[in-house]
GROMACS .gro file of C-alpha atoms in nm:
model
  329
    1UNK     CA    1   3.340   2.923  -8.373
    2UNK     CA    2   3.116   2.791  -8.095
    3UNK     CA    3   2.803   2.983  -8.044
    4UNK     CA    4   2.822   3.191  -7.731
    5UNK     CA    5   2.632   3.034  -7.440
    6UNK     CA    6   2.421   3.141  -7.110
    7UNK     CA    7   2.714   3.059  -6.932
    8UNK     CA    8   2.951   3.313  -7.123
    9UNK     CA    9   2.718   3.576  -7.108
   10UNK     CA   10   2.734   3.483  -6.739
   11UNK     CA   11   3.054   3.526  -6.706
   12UNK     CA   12   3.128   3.831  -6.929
   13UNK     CA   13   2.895   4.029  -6.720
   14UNK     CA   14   2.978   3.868  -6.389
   15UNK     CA   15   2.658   3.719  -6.268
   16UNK     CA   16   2.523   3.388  -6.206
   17UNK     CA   17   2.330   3.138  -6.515
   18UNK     CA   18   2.010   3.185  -6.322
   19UNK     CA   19   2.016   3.567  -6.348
   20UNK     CA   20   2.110   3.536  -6.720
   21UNK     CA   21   1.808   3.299  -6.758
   22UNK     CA   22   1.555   3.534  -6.588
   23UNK     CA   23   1.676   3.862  -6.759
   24UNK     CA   24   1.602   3.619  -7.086
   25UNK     CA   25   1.271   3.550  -6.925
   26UNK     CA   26   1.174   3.887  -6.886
   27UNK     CA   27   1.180   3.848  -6.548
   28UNK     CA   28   1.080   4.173  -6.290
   29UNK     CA   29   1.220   4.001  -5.993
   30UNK     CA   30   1.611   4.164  -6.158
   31UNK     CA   31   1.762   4.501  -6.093
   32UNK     CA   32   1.758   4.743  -6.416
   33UNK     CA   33   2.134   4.769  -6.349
   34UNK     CA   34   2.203   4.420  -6.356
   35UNK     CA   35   1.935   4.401  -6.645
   36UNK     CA   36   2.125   4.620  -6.819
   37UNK     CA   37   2.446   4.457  -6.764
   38UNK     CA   38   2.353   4.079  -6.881
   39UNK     CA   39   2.187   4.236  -7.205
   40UNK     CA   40   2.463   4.444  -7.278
   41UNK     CA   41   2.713   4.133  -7.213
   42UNK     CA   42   2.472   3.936  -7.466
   43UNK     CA   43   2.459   4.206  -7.728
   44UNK     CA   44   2.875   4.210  -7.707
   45UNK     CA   45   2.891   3.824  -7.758
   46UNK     CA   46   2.654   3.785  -7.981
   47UNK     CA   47   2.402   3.532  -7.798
   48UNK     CA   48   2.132   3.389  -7.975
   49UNK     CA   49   1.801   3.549  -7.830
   50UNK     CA   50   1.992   3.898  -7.857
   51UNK     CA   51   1.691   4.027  -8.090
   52UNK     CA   52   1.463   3.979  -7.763
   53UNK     CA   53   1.725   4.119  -7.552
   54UNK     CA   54   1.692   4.455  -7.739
   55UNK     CA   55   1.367   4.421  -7.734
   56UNK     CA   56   1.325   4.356  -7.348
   57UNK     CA   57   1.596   4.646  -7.323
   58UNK     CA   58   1.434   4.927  -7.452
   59UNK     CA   59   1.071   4.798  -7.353
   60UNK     CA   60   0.935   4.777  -7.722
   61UNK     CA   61   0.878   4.506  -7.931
   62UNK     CA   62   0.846   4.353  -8.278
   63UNK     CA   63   0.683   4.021  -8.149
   64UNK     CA   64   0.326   3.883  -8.169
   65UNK     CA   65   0.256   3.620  -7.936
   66UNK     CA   66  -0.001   3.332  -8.042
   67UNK     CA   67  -0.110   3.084  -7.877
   68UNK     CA   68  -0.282   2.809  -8.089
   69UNK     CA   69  -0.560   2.567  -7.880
   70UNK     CA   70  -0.497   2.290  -8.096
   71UNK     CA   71  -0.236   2.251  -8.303
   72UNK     CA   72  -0.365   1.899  -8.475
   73UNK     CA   73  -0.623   2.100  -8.649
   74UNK     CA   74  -0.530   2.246  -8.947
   75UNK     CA   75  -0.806   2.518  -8.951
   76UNK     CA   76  -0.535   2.689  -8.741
   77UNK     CA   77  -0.280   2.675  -8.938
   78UNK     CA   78  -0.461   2.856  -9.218
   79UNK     CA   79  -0.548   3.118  -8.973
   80UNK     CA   80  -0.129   3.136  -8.894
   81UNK     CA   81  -0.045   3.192  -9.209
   82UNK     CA   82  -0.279   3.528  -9.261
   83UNK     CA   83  -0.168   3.657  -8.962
   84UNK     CA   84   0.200   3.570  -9.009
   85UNK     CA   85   0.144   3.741  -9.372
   86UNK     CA   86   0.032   4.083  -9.226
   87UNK     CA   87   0.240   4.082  -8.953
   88UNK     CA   88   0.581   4.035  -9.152
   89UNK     CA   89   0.402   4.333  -9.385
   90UNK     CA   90   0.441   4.563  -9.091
   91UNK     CA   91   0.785   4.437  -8.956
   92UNK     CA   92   0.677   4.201  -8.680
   93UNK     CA   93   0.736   3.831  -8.636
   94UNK     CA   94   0.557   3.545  -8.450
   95UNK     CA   95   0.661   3.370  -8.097
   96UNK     CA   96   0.395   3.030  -8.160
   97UNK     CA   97   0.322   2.804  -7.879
   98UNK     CA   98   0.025   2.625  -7.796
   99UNK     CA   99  -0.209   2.515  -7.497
  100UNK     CA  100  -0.318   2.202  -7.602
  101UNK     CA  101  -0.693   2.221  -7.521
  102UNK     CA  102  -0.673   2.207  -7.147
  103UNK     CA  103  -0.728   2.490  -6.959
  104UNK     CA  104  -0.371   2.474  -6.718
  105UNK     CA  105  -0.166   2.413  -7.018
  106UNK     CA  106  -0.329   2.717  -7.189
  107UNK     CA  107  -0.258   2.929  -6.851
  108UNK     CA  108   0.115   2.806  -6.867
  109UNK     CA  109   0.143   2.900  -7.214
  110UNK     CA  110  -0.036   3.223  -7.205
  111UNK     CA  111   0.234   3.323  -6.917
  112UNK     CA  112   0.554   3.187  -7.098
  113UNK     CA  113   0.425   3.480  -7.418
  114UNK     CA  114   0.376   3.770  -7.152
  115UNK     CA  115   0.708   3.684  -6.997
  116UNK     CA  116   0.855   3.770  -7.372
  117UNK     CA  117   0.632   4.044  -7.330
  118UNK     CA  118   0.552   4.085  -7.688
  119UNK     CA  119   0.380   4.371  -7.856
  120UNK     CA  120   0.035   4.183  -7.883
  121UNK     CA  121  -0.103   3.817  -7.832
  122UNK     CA  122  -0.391   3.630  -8.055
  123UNK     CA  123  -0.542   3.324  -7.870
  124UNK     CA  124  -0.640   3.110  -8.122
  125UNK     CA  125  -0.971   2.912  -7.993
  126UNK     CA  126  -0.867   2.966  -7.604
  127UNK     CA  127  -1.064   2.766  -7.356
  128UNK     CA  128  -0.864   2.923  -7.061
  129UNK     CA  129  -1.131   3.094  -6.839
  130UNK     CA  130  -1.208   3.497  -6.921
  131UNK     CA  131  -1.106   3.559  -6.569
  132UNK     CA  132  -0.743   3.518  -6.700
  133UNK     CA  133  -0.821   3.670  -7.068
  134UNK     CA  134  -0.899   3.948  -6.843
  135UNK     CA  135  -0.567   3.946  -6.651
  136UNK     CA  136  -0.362   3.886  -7.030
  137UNK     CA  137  -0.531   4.192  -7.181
  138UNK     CA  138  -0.439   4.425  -6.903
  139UNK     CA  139  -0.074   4.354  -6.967
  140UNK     CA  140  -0.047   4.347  -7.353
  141UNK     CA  141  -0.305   4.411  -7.698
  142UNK     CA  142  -0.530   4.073  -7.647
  143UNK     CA  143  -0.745   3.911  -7.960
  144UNK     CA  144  -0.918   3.591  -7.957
  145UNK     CA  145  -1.025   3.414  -8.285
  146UNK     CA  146  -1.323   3.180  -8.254
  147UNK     CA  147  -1.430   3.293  -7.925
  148UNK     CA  148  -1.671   3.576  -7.811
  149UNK     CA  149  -1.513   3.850  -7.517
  150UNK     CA  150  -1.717   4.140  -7.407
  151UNK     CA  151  -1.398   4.286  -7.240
  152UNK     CA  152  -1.330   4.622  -7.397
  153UNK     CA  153  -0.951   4.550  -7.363
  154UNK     CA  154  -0.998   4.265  -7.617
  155UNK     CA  155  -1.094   4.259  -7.991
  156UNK     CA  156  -1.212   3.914  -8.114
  157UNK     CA  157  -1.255   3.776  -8.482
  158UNK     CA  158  -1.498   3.517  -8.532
  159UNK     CA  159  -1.752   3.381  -8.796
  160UNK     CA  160  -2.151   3.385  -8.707
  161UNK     CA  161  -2.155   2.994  -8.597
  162UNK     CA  162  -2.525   3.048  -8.579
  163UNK     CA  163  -2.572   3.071  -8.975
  164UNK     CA  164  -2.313   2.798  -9.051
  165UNK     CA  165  -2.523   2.583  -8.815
  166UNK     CA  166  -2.825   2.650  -9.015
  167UNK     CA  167  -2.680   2.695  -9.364
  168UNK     CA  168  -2.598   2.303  -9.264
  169UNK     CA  169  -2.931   2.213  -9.186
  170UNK     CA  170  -3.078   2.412  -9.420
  171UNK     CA  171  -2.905   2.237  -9.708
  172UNK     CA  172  -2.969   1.863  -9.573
  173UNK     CA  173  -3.385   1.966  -9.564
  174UNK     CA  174  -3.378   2.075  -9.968
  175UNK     CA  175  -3.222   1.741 -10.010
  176UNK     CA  176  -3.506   1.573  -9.829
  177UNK     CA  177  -3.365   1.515  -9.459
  178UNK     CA  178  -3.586   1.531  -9.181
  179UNK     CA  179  -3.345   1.297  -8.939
  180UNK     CA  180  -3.034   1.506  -8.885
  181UNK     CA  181  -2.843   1.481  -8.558
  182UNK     CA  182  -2.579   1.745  -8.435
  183UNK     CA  183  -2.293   1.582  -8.318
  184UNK     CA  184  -2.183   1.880  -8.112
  185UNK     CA  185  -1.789   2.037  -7.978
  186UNK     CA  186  -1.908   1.998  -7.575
  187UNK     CA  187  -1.721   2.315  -7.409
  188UNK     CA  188  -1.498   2.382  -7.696
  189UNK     CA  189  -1.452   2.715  -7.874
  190UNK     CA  190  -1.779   2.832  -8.080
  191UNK     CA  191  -1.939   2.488  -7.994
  192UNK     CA  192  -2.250   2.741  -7.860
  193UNK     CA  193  -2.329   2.902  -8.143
  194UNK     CA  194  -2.314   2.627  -8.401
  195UNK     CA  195  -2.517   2.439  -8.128
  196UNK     CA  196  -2.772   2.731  -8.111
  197UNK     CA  197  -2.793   2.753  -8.472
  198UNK     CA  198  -2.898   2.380  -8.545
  199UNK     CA  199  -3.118   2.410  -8.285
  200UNK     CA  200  -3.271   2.701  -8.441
  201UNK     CA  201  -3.292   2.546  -8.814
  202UNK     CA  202  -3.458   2.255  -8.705
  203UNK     CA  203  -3.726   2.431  -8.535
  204UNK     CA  204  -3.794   2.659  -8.820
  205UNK     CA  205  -3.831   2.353  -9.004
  206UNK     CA  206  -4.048   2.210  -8.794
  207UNK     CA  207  -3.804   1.871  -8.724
  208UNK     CA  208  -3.701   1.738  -8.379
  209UNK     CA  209  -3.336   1.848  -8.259
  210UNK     CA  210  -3.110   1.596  -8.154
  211UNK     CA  211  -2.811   1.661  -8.013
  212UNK     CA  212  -2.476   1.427  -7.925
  213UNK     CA  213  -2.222   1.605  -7.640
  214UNK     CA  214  -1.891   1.513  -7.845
  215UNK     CA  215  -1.543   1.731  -7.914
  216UNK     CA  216  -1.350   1.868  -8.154
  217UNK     CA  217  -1.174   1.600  -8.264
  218UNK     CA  218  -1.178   1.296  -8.493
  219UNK     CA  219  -1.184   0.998  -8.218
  220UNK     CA  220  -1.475   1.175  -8.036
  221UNK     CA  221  -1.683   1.181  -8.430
  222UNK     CA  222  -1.608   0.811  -8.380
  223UNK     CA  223  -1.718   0.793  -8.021
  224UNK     CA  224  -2.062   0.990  -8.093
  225UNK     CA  225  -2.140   0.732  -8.387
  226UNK     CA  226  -2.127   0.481  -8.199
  227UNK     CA  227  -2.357   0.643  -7.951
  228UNK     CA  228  -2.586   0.684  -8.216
  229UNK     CA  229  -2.507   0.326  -8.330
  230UNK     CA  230  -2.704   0.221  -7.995
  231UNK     CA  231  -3.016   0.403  -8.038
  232UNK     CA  232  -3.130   0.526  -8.387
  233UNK     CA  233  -2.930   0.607  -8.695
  234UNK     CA  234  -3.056   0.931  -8.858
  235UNK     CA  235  -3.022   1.018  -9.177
  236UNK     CA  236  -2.814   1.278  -9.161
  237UNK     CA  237  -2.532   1.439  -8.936
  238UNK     CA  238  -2.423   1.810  -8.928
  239UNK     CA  239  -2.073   1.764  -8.768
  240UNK     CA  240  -1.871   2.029  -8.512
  241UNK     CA  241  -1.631   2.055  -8.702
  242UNK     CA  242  -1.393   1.888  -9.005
  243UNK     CA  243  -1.212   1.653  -8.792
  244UNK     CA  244  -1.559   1.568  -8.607
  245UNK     CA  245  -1.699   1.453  -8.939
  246UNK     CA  246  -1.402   1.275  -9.072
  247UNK     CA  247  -1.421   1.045  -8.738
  248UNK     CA  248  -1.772   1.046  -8.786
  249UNK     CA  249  -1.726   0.899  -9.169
  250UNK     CA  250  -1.478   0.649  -9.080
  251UNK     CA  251  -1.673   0.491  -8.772
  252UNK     CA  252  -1.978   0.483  -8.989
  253UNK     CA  253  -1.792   0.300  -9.228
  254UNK     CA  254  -1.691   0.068  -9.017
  255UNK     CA  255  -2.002  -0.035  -8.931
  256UNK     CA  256  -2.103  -0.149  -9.240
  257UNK     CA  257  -2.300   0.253  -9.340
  258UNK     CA  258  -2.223   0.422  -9.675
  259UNK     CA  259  -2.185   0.789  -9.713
  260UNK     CA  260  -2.414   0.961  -9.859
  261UNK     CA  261  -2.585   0.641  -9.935
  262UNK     CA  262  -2.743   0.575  -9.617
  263UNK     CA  263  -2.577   0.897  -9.397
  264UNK     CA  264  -2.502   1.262  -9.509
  265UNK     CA  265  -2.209   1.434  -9.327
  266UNK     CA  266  -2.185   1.760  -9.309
  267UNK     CA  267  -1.831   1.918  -9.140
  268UNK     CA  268  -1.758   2.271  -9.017
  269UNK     CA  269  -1.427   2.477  -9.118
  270UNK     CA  270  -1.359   2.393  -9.476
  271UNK     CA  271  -0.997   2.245  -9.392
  272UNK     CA  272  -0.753   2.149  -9.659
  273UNK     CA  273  -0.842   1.787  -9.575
  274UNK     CA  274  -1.213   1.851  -9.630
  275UNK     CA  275  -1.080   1.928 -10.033
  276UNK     CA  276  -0.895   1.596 -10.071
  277UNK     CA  277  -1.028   1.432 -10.335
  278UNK     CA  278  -1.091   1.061 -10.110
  279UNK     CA  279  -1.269   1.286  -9.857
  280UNK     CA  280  -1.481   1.533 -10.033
  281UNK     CA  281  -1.684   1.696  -9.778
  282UNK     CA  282  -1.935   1.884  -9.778
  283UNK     CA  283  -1.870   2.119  -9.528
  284UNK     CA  284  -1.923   2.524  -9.371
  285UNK     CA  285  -1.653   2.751  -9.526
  286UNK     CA  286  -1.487   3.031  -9.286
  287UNK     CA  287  -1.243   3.290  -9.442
  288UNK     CA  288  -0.934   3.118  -9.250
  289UNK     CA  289  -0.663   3.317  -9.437
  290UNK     CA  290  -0.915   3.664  -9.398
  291UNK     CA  291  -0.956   3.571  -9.038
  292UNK     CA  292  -0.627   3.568  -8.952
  293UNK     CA  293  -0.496   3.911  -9.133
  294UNK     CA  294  -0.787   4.077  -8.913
  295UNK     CA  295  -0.636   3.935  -8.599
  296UNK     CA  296  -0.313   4.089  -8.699
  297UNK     CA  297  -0.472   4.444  -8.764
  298UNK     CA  298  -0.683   4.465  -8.513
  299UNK     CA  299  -0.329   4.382  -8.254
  300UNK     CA  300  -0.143   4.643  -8.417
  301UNK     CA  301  -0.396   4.932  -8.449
  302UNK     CA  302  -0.376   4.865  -8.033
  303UNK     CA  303   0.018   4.853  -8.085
  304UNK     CA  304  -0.028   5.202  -8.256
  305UNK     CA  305  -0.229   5.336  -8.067
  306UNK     CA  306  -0.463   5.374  -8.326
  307UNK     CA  307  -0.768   5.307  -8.077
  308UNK     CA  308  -0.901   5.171  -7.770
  309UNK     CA  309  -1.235   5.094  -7.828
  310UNK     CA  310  -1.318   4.699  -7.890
  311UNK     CA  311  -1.354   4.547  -8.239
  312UNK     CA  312  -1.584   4.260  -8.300
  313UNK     CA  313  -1.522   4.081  -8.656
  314UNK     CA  314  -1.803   3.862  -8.721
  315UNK     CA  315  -1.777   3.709  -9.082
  316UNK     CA  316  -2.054   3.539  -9.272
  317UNK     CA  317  -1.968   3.186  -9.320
  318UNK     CA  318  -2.053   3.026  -9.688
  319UNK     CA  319  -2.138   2.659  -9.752
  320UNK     CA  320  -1.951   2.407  -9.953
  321UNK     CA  321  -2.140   2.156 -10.126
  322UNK     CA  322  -1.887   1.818 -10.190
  323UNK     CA  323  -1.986   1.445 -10.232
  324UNK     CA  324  -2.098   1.381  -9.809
  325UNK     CA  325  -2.430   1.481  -9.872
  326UNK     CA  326  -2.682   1.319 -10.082
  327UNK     CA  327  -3.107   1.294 -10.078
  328UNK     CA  328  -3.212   1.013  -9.859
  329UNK     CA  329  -3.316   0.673  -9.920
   0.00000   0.00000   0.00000
């Protein structure tokens, strides 16, 4: 048999496919009687989002929205798969879309969760502005992972950027670095921090800060080398993040540098690609899996009303020595 369509529940409840597709949607614009009617049609037939019809029904929900910045990276994924662990413990499932790292697209997406409205979001390394954070967390349990919020309506888990910065720089000095460049994320999530914390570690050592505006992503590592190609090649590079570094790696390659031999890379994130055996880098560990399961909590202790009062997670990130780094020549 067919699977029932908008159109049949449509027609069994005697309204048009639009109305159908905004009672789906969540929509306020539709009367609770006809509401009522184009759920109660879908329950009968059997229509495929029916679980979110019962949901939008009675006003509760077993839905956690997220909304992941970037979904090429696979420090996110990580961070899925401890929230999607503790929130199946505790009978909820995930709605997943993503914002792409642009600001409108992250808007959009934000919207399209709150229309399902779920029973909390998690905005996984959001660069939307706070203004509409704000607006999000007024209308459903809000928590961001890798970015700060001093909104009391929003709990955020993050790891202190500013001591995986300097764990990084600290490391490349005992090797015998005194050249190291940060090859920064620009305006991306936790870029400030890790920023401020190389910053910080080179001054305490007494070296002269570099700093190259780049992103979070492999082709801008590439970019920024070759940026530093034109001027002076330092010694050593602490990287934004994993992707960053492997760009980094491969343009320096390119150009006729060997790693450690003549550069030391440092990454940020500890990724499963960081661990691949052909890649080996050294790089700043965050509890991924550990971030993720806070996330979760911290929605549903809002879902439970367990409090109202803000929770800040900020984990202590480790470092992970691998082949990248070496002493210099």
């Amino acid at each position: 048999m067919d699977q029932p369509t908008m159109e049949d529940v449509a027609a069994r409840a005697g309204v048009s496919r639009a109305l159908v597709s905004l009672v789906m949607r969540g929509s306020p614009k539709v009367s609770e009687h006809r509401r009522a009617a184009v759920l109660r049609a879908a329950d009968e037939l059997g229509y495929s989002p029916h679980a979110m019809a019962r949901s939008l029904a009675s006003r509760t929900s077993h839905f956690l929205g997220v909304m992941v910045s970037d979904l090429h990276n696979a420090f996110w994924a990580e961070i899925v798969d401890g929230l999607d662990a503790c929130a199946r413990d505790q009978g909820f499932e995930l709605v997943i879309n993503t914002g792409g790292r642009r600001a409108g697209r992250e808007r959009q997406a934000l919207a399209s969760l709150l229309s399902f409205r779920p029973a909390g979001i998690a905005l996984l390394g959001p660069v939307v502005p706070a203004t509409a954070i704000a607006v999000a967390g007024a209308q459903a349990p809000l928590v961001l992972v890798s970015r700060s919020c001093r909104l009391s309506t929003v709990d955020t888990v993050n790891d202190d950027g500013q001591i995986g910065s300097g764990l990084a720089v600290d490391h490349l000095v005992s090797l015998g670095h005194t050249d190291i460049v940060h090859i920064d994320g620009g305006g991306g999530s936790q870029a400030a921090p890790r920023r401020t914390g190389y910053l910080a570690a080179m001054r305490r050592h007494g070296l002269n800060p570099r700093v190259i505006r780049s992103e979070y992503t492999d082709t801008a590592g590439a970019k920024a080398i070759r940026e530093i190609l034109d001027d002076h090649i330092p010694t050593a590079i602490v990287a934004a993040n994993d992707f960053n570094a492997i760009g980094a790696i491969s343009a320096l390659e390119e150009a006729g540098l060997r790693v450690p031999a003549d550069v030391s890379v440092v990454g940020y994130d500890n990724t499963n690609l960081a661990a691949l055996r052909h890649v080996s880098l050294t790089t700043v560990d965050q509890p991924r899996t550990e971030m993720g399961r806070l996330a979760a909590e911290a929605l549903l202790q809002r879902v439970r009303g367990e409090r109202e009062h803000p929770v800040r997670h900020l984990l202590r990130p480790s470092l992970i020595v691998r082949s990248t780094t070496a002493p210099p020549r």
